[in-house]
C-alpha positions in Angstrom: -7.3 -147.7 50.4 -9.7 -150.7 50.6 -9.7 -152.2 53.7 -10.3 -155.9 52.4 -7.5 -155.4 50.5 -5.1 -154.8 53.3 -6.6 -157.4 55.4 -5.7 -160.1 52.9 -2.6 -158.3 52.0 -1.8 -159.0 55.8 -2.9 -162.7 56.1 -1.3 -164.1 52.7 -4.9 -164.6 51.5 -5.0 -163.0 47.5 -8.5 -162.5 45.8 -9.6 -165.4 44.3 -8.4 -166.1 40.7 -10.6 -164.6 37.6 -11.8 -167.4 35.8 -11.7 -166.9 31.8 -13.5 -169.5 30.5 -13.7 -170.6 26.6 -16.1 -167.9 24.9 -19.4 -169.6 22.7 -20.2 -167.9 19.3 -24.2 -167.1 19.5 -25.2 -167.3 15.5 -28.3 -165.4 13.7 -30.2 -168.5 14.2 -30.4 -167.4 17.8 -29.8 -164.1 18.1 -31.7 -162.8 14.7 -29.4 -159.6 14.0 -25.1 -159.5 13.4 -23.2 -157.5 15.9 -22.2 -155.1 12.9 -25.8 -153.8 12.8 -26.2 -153.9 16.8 -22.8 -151.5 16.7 -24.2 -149.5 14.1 -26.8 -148.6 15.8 -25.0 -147.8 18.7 -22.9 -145.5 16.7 -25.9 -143.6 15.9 -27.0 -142.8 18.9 -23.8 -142.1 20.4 -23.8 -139.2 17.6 -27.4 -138.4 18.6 -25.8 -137.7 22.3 -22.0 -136.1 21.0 -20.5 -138.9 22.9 -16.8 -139.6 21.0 -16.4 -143.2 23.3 -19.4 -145.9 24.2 -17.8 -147.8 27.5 -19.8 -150.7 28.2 -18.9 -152.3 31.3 -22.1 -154.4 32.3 -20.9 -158.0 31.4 -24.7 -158.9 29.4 -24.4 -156.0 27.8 -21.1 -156.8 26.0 -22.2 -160.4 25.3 -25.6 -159.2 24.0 -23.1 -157.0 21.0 -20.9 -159.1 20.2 -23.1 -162.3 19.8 -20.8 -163.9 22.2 -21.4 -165.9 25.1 -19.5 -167.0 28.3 -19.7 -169.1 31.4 -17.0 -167.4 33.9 -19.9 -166.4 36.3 -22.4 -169.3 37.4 -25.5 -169.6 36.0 -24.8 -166.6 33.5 -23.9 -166.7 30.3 -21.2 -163.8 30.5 -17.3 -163.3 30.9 -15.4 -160.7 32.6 -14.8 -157.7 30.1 -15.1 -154.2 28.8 -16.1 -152.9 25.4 -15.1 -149.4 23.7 -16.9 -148.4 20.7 -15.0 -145.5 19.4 -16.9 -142.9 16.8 -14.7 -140.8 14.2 -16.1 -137.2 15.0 -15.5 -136.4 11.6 -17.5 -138.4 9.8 -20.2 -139.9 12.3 -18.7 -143.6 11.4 -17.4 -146.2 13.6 -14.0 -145.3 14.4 -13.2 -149.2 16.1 -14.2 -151.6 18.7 -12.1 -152.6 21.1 -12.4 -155.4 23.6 -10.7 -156.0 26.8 -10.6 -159.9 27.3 -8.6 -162.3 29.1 -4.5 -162.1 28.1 -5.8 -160.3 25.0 -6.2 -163.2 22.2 -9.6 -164.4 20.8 -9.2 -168.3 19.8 -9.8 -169.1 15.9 -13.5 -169.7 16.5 -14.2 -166.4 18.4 -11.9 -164.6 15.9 -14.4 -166.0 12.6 -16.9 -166.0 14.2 -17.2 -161.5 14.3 -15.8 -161.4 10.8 -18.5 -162.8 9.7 -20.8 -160.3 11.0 -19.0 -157.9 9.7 -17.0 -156.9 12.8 -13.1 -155.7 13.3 -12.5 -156.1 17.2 -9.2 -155.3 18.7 -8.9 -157.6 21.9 -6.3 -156.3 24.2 -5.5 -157.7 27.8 -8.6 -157.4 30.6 -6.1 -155.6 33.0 -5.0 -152.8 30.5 -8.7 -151.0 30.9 -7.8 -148.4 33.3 -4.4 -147.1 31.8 -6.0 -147.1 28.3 -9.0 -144.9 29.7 -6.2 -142.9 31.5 -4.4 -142.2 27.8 -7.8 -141.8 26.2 -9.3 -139.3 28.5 -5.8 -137.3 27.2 -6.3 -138.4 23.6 -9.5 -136.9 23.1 -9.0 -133.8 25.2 -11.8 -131.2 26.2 -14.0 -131.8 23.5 -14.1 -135.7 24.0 -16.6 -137.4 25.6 -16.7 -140.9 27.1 -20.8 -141.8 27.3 -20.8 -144.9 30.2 -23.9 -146.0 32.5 -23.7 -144.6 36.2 -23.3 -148.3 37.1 -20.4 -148.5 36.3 -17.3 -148.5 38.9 -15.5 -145.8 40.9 -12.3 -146.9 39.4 -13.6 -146.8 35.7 -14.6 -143.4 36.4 -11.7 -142.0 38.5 -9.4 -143.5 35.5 -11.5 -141.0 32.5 -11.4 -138.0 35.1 -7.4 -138.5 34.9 -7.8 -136.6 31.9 -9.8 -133.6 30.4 -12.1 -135.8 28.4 -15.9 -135.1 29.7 -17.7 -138.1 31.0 -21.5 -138.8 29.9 -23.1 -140.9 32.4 -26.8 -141.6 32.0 -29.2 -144.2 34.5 -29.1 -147.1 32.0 -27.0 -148.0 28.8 -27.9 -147.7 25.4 -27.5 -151.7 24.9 -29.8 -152.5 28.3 -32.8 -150.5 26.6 -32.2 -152.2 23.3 -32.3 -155.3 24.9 -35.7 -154.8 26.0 -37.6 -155.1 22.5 -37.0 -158.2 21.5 -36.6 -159.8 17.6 -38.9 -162.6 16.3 -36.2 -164.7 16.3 -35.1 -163.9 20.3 -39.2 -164.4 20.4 -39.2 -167.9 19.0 -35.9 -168.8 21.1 -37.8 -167.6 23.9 -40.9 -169.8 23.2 -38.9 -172.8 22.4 -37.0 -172.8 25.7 -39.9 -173.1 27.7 -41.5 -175.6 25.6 -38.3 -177.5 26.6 -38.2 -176.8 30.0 -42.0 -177.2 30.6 -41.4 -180.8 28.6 -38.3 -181.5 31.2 -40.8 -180.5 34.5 -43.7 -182.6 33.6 -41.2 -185.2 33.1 -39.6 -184.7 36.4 -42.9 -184.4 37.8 -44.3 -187.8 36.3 -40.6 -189.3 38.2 -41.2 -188.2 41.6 -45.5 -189.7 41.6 -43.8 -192.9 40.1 -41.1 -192.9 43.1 -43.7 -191.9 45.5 -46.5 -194.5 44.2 -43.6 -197.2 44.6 -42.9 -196.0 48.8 -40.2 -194.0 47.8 -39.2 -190.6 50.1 -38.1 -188.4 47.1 -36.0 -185.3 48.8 -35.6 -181.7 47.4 -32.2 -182.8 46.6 -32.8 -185.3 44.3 -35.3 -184.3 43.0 -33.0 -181.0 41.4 -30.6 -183.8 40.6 -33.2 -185.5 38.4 -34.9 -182.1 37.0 -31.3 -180.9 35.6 -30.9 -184.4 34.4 -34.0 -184.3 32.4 -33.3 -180.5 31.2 -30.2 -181.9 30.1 -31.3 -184.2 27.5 -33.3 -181.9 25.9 -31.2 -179.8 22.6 -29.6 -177.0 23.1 -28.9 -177.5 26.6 -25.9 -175.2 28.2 -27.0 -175.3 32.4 -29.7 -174.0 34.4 -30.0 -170.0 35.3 -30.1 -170.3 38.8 -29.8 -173.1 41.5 -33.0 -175.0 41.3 -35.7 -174.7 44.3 -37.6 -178.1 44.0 -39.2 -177.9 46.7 -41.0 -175.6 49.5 -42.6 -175.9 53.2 -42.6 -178.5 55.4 
């Protein structure tokens, strides 16, 4: 038993509630390849390694295949899910992809947005993970095998182990190595953002000599203030990536 979780059974005090936040189609223009290809490829390489299942369970990896964005985690662009990729043994094809999100529903947008790339996902509800991998560790018996990275939890793993299924686990994901070589059109967004951001500093920069030049005691706090400000009027804008640190020192 977890101990937190009898503490706060015994003082009335539940876990926080799970924010699901409205999910943010990424298109090629950003991204540079569909999530049909990105899935194919994983389907490959889960043949490549036998592996039946591909459980992804790190939240920027999912976001990274489907081309979908989120914002239920601050300063992240990821929401709170899991992703199966099932394989058909029998023909080395992609058997289905099936994503655990929210209450289970995609809006319209979300929905469109992976038929166009060519994608069928099933959503089902975020809480029905575990007894699914329970029934699917049974479903695919002994000569099943469900390839997830050794980051992922105890309970994922103690839920596969219900059933004979065997359990690949290797030190990083497929999807975290592929995310390390980048497209020319990631490249380019990559470029382009700091073009903005450097555009935004310089401005915020030019601010605080103006304020100073004028006898004005600028803190650390405004100054952030004014640097998001600025970063926000440049295009493309969705929030910073971490809480800004203006300032340092005495």
């Amino acid at each position: 038993e977890n101990l937190v979780d009898i503490a706060r059974t015994r003082l009335d005090d539940g876990p926080p509630d799970r924010l699901n936040e409205a999910l943010l189609p990424l298109t090629l223009q950003y991204t540079g390849q569909p999530s049909s290809e990105k899935i194919s490829e994983l389907v490959q390489q889960m043949n490549t390694r036998g592996a039946t299942v591909l459980l992804l369970t790190a939240l920027d990896d999912i976001a990274y295949t489907l081309n979908v964005r989120g914002s239920d985690i601050p300063f992240n662009p990821v929401f709170f899910s899991y992703l199966v990729i099932r394989r058909n043994p029998s023909t080395n094809t992609l058997n289905s992809v099936i994503l655990f999100w929210d209450q289970g529903v995609l809006a319209t947008n979300i929905a469109a947005h992976l038929a166009s790339e060519n994608v069928a996902v099933q959503a089902r509800p975020y809480a029905d993970i575990f007894d699914y991998l329970r029934s699917l560790s049974v479903e695919l018996g002994a000569g099943g095998t469900i390839w997830l990275s050794d980051e992922a939890s105890h309970a994922i793993v103690l839920a596969i182990e219900n059933g004979p299924a065997r359990i690949l686990s290797t030190s990083i994901s497929p999807v975290a190595l592929k995310k390390c070589v980048k497209n020319d059109v990631e490249l380019q967004g990559f470029r382009l953002a700091h073009i903005k951001d450097g555009t935004a500093v310089v401005r915020s920069l030019y601010w605080v000599e103006k304020q100073v030049a004028d006898g004005v005691n600028v803190t650390e706090v405004q100054l952030s203030k004014m640097m998001e400000k600025l970063r926000g009027e440049e295009e493309n804008f969705m929030g910073p990536s971490f809480s800004t640190i203006a300032g340092a020192g005495e």
